[in-house]
Amino acid sequence: MKSAVETLNPTRVRLTVEVPFEELKDSLDAAYKKINQQVTVKGFRKGKIPARVIDQRFGRGAVLEEAVNDALPKFYTEAVNEAELSPLGQPDVDITELKDGETLNFTAEVDVRPALEIPDYSGIEVEVDAVEVTDEDVEKSVEQLRERFASTSPVERAAEDGDVVTIDLQAKVDGEVLEDGIANGVSYTIGSGELLDGIDDAVKGLSAGEEATFTSELKGGSAAGKEAEVTVKVTQVAARELPELDDEFAQLASEFDTLEELKADSRKRLANMKQFDQATQAQERVLEKLLELVEVPVPEKLLEDEINTRKHNLEHHQLGQMGLTLDKYLEIQGKTAEEFETETREAAVKGIKTQFVLDELVKKENLNVNQEELTEHLMRRAASSGMSPDQFAQAVVEGGQVPLLVGEVARGKALAVVVEAATVKDTNGEIVNLDDEEEEETEAAEASETSETSEENAEG
């Protein structure tokens, strides 16, 4: 077999392959054997029909077609390996010449990973938010904890903001009560925004036994997205009582003996959270700077596949679970269809470029993934998916997705290398040291993940 490669553009090549006919022998034998098992000829036992009889009865062309279909993937793979290409997706194959007993010639056009030059990235500088925890931040955190330990007691008065009311609801659409539009004994905190739009104004001012009717768009159920006439009846009004902020509250709500110790712990936790956010911000901004340094051509077909996958996942999974249509989602977001298309394309382009650049860095820096790193990443992915580690691991193995996870971890390590080499300053001009390498690599892995489909396309 002989092959040659022609570069059509930075992300697409054409392979020209010439196969001597004798190299088709195994595939021809397999073709005759397959046809033997599928047909019957009077006077011959099944599977024992001579090749010349098959040629006479069914045509040599049918045998050649079967043999070529069997042989093409093997010869294509050999040509790809010989040229050291990294194909993306499936090739467009065209048989240019097939001479019985002489030769098989074909071409295969396929998208490939572009050749990238990774420049010196040690000069990257980014600015991130400073880690500052104010007294107001601490007070807000303690107040939120205090809210969790609030008690309620029934009152004989009209409902006010912050009260907890027990209510019965009935929803009608086009004058008909919905089968799933009745709910009794619902507990609701006025002002929480956890139920229907308009319910706060409807129940404020009502006492136990009183009711009101208002119009609202249903967020879920059989009539999700439709306007409904909702009747709400208040059966109880209860006032919320917050505990005193003192040492007794600290002992009730935490493992600490004094309020000051509780506040000190809150300050520490808030600082840790802000450091975590700061590290994530540093990784995101370093990645943006890195992508600006590298010219990355994006294969159009891979891009279109990625865009379509992102749209499908949003529309049929995320929005579907919330009972929203894409149009309603865009209305809530205040976006036009054109803006959504532009943002989706930009996100897809960034995802593909990120994968290409970080994969190139993995090779350049000779980064490897060990079992411990893979296991840790699997545990994080399992937690985010709502599955147990064993369930997630089984799904990954059965789906052949282990290489995908390995790639995610490797790209995370590559980004961590760039972040470590970069200069990161906060808004106060202070140098930020991201010392916790393990946490840094963890977050880098998550920052560098792209959708599974683009990954699968890239491996295809």
CSV table of N, CA, C and O in Angstrom, one decimal, residues 5-15 76 80 83-90 108-116 297-300 302 352 356 457-458:
chain,number,residue,atom,x,y,z
A,5,VAL,N,-0.3,12.5,1.5
A,5,VAL,CA,-1.2,13.4,2.2
A,5,VAL,C,-1.1,14.8,1.6
A,5,VAL,O,0.0,15.3,1.3
A,6,GLU,N,-2.3,15.3,1.4
A,6,GLU,CA,-2.4,16.7,0.9
A,6,GLU,C,-3.1,17.6,1.9
A,6,GLU,O,-4.2,17.2,2.3
A,7,THR,N,-2.5,18.7,2.3
A,7,THR,CA,-3.1,19.6,3.3
A,7,THR,C,-4.1,20.5,2.5
A,7,THR,O,-3.6,21.3,1.7
A,8,LEU,N,-5.3,20.4,2.8
A,8,LEU,CA,-6.3,21.2,2.2
A,8,LEU,C,-6.5,22.6,2.9
A,8,LEU,O,-6.7,23.6,2.3
A,9,ASN,N,-6.4,22.5,4.2
A,9,ASN,CA,-6.4,23.8,5.1
A,9,ASN,C,-5.8,23.3,6.4
A,9,ASN,O,-5.5,22.1,6.6
A,10,PRO,N,-5.6,24.2,7.4
A,10,PRO,CA,-4.9,23.9,8.6
A,10,PRO,C,-5.6,22.8,9.4
A,10,PRO,O,-5.0,22.2,10.3
A,11,THR,N,-6.9,22.5,9.1
A,11,THR,CA,-7.6,21.5,9.9
A,11,THR,C,-8.2,20.4,9.0
A,11,THR,O,-9.0,19.6,9.5
A,12,ARG,N,-7.8,20.3,7.7
A,12,ARG,CA,-8.4,19.2,6.9
A,12,ARG,C,-7.3,18.8,5.9
A,12,ARG,O,-6.6,19.6,5.3
A,13,VAL,N,-7.3,17.4,5.7
A,13,VAL,CA,-6.3,16.8,4.8
A,13,VAL,C,-7.0,15.9,3.8
A,13,VAL,O,-8.1,15.4,4.1
A,14,ARG,N,-6.4,15.6,2.7
A,14,ARG,CA,-6.8,14.5,1.8
A,14,ARG,C,-5.8,13.4,1.7
A,14,ARG,O,-4.6,13.7,1.4
A,15,LEU,N,-6.1,12.2,2.0
A,15,LEU,CA,-5.3,11.1,1.9
A,15,LEU,C,-5.5,10.4,0.5
A,15,LEU,O,-6.7,10.2,0.2
A,76,TYR,N,-7.4,2.7,5.5
A,76,TYR,CA,-7.5,4.1,5.9
A,76,TYR,C,-6.7,4.3,7.2
A,76,TYR,O,-5.9,5.2,7.4
A,80,VAL,N,-3.5,6.7,8.0
A,80,VAL,CA,-3.5,7.7,9.0
A,80,VAL,C,-2.3,7.5,9.9
A,80,VAL,O,-1.6,8.5,10.3
A,83,ALA,N,1.0,8.5,8.3
A,83,ALA,CA,1.1,10.0,8.2
A,83,ALA,C,1.2,10.7,9.5
A,83,ALA,O,1.3,11.9,9.6
A,84,GLU,N,1.0,9.9,10.6
A,84,GLU,CA,1.0,10.4,12.0
A,84,GLU,C,-0.1,11.5,12.1
A,84,GLU,O,0.2,12.6,12.6
A,85,LEU,N,-1.3,11.3,11.6
A,85,LEU,CA,-2.4,12.3,11.7
A,85,LEU,C,-3.2,12.0,13.0
A,85,LEU,O,-3.2,10.9,13.5
A,86,SER,N,-3.9,13.1,13.4
A,86,SER,CA,-4.9,13.0,14.5
A,86,SER,C,-6.2,13.3,14.0
A,86,SER,O,-6.6,14.5,14.0
A,87,PRO,N,-6.9,12.4,13.4
A,87,PRO,CA,-8.2,12.7,12.7
A,87,PRO,C,-9.3,13.0,13.7
A,87,PRO,O,-9.3,12.6,14.9
A,88,LEU,N,-10.2,13.9,13.3
A,88,LEU,CA,-11.4,14.3,14.1
A,88,LEU,C,-12.6,13.9,13.3
A,88,LEU,O,-12.9,14.4,12.2
A,89,GLY,N,-13.4,12.9,13.9
A,89,GLY,CA,-14.6,12.5,13.2
A,89,GLY,C,-14.3,11.5,12.1
A,89,GLY,O,-13.2,11.0,11.9
A,90,GLN,N,-15.3,11.2,11.3
A,90,GLN,CA,-15.3,10.2,10.3
A,90,GLN,C,-14.8,10.8,8.9
A,90,GLN,O,-15.2,12.0,8.6
A,108,ALA,N,-9.5,9.9,0.9
A,108,ALA,CA,-10.2,10.1,2.2
A,108,ALA,C,-9.9,11.5,2.7
A,108,ALA,O,-8.8,11.8,3.0
A,109,GLU,N,-10.9,12.3,2.8
A,109,GLU,CA,-10.8,13.7,3.3
A,109,GLU,C,-11.3,13.6,4.8
A,109,GLU,O,-12.4,13.1,5.1
A,110,VAL,N,-10.5,14.2,5.7
A,110,VAL,CA,-10.9,14.2,7.1
A,110,VAL,C,-10.4,15.4,7.8
A,110,VAL,O,-9.3,15.9,7.5
A,111,ASP,N,-11.1,15.8,8.8
A,111,ASP,CA,-10.6,16.9,9.7
A,111,ASP,C,-9.6,16.4,10.6
A,111,ASP,O,-9.7,15.2,11.1
A,112,VAL,N,-8.6,17.2,10.9
A,112,VAL,CA,-7.5,16.8,11.8
A,112,VAL,C,-7.2,17.9,12.8
A,112,VAL,O,-7.5,19.0,12.6
A,113,ARG,N,-6.6,17.4,13.9
A,113,ARG,CA,-6.1,18.4,14.9
A,113,ARG,C,-5.1,19.3,14.2
A,113,ARG,O,-4.2,18.9,13.6
A,114,PRO,N,-5.2,20.6,14.4
A,114,PRO,CA,-4.3,21.5,13.8
A,114,PRO,C,-2.9,21.4,14.5
A,114,PRO,O,-2.9,21.1,15.7
A,115,ALA,N,-1.9,21.7,13.8
A,115,ALA,CA,-0.5,21.8,14.4
A,115,ALA,C,-0.4,23.1,15.2
A,115,ALA,O,-0.7,24.2,14.6
A,116,LEU,N,-0.1,23.1,16.4
A,116,LEU,CA,-0.1,24.3,17.2
A,116,LEU,C,1.3,24.6,17.7
A,116,LEU,O,2.1,23.7,18.1
A,297,PRO,N,-6.8,27.3,14.7
A,297,PRO,CA,-7.9,27.1,13.7
A,297,PRO,C,-8.9,26.0,14.2
A,297,PRO,O,-8.5,25.1,14.8
A,298,VAL,N,-10.2,26.3,14.0
A,298,VAL,CA,-11.2,25.4,14.4
A,298,VAL,C,-11.9,24.7,13.3
A,298,VAL,O,-12.4,25.4,12.4
A,299,PRO,N,-11.9,23.4,13.2
A,299,PRO,CA,-12.6,22.7,12.1
A,299,PRO,C,-14.1,23.0,12.1
A,299,PRO,O,-14.8,22.9,13.2
A,300,GLU,N,-14.6,23.4,11.0
A,300,GLU,CA,-16.0,23.9,11.0
A,300,GLU,C,-17.0,22.8,11.4
A,300,GLU,O,-18.0,23.0,12.1
A,302,LEU,N,-16.6,20.1,13.3
A,302,LEU,CA,-16.5,19.9,14.7
A,302,LEU,C,-17.2,21.0,15.5
A,302,LEU,O,-17.9,20.7,16.5
A,352,ILE,N,-13.5,24.2,22.2
A,352,ILE,CA,-12.6,23.5,21.3
A,352,ILE,C,-11.2,24.0,21.4
A,352,ILE,O,-10.2,23.2,21.4
A,356,PHE,N,-7.8,21.8,22.4
A,356,PHE,CA,-6.6,21.7,21.6
A,356,PHE,C,-5.4,22.2,22.2
A,356,PHE,O,-4.3,21.5,22.2
A,457,ASN,N,-15.9,13.6,19.4
A,457,ASN,CA,-15.7,14.0,18.0
A,457,ASN,C,-14.2,14.0,17.8
A,457,ASN,O,-13.6,13.6,16.8
A,458,ALA,N,-13.5,14.7,18.7
A,458,ALA,CA,-12.0,14.8,18.6
A,458,ALA,C,-11.3,13.4,18.6
A,458,ALA,O,-10.3,13.3,17.9
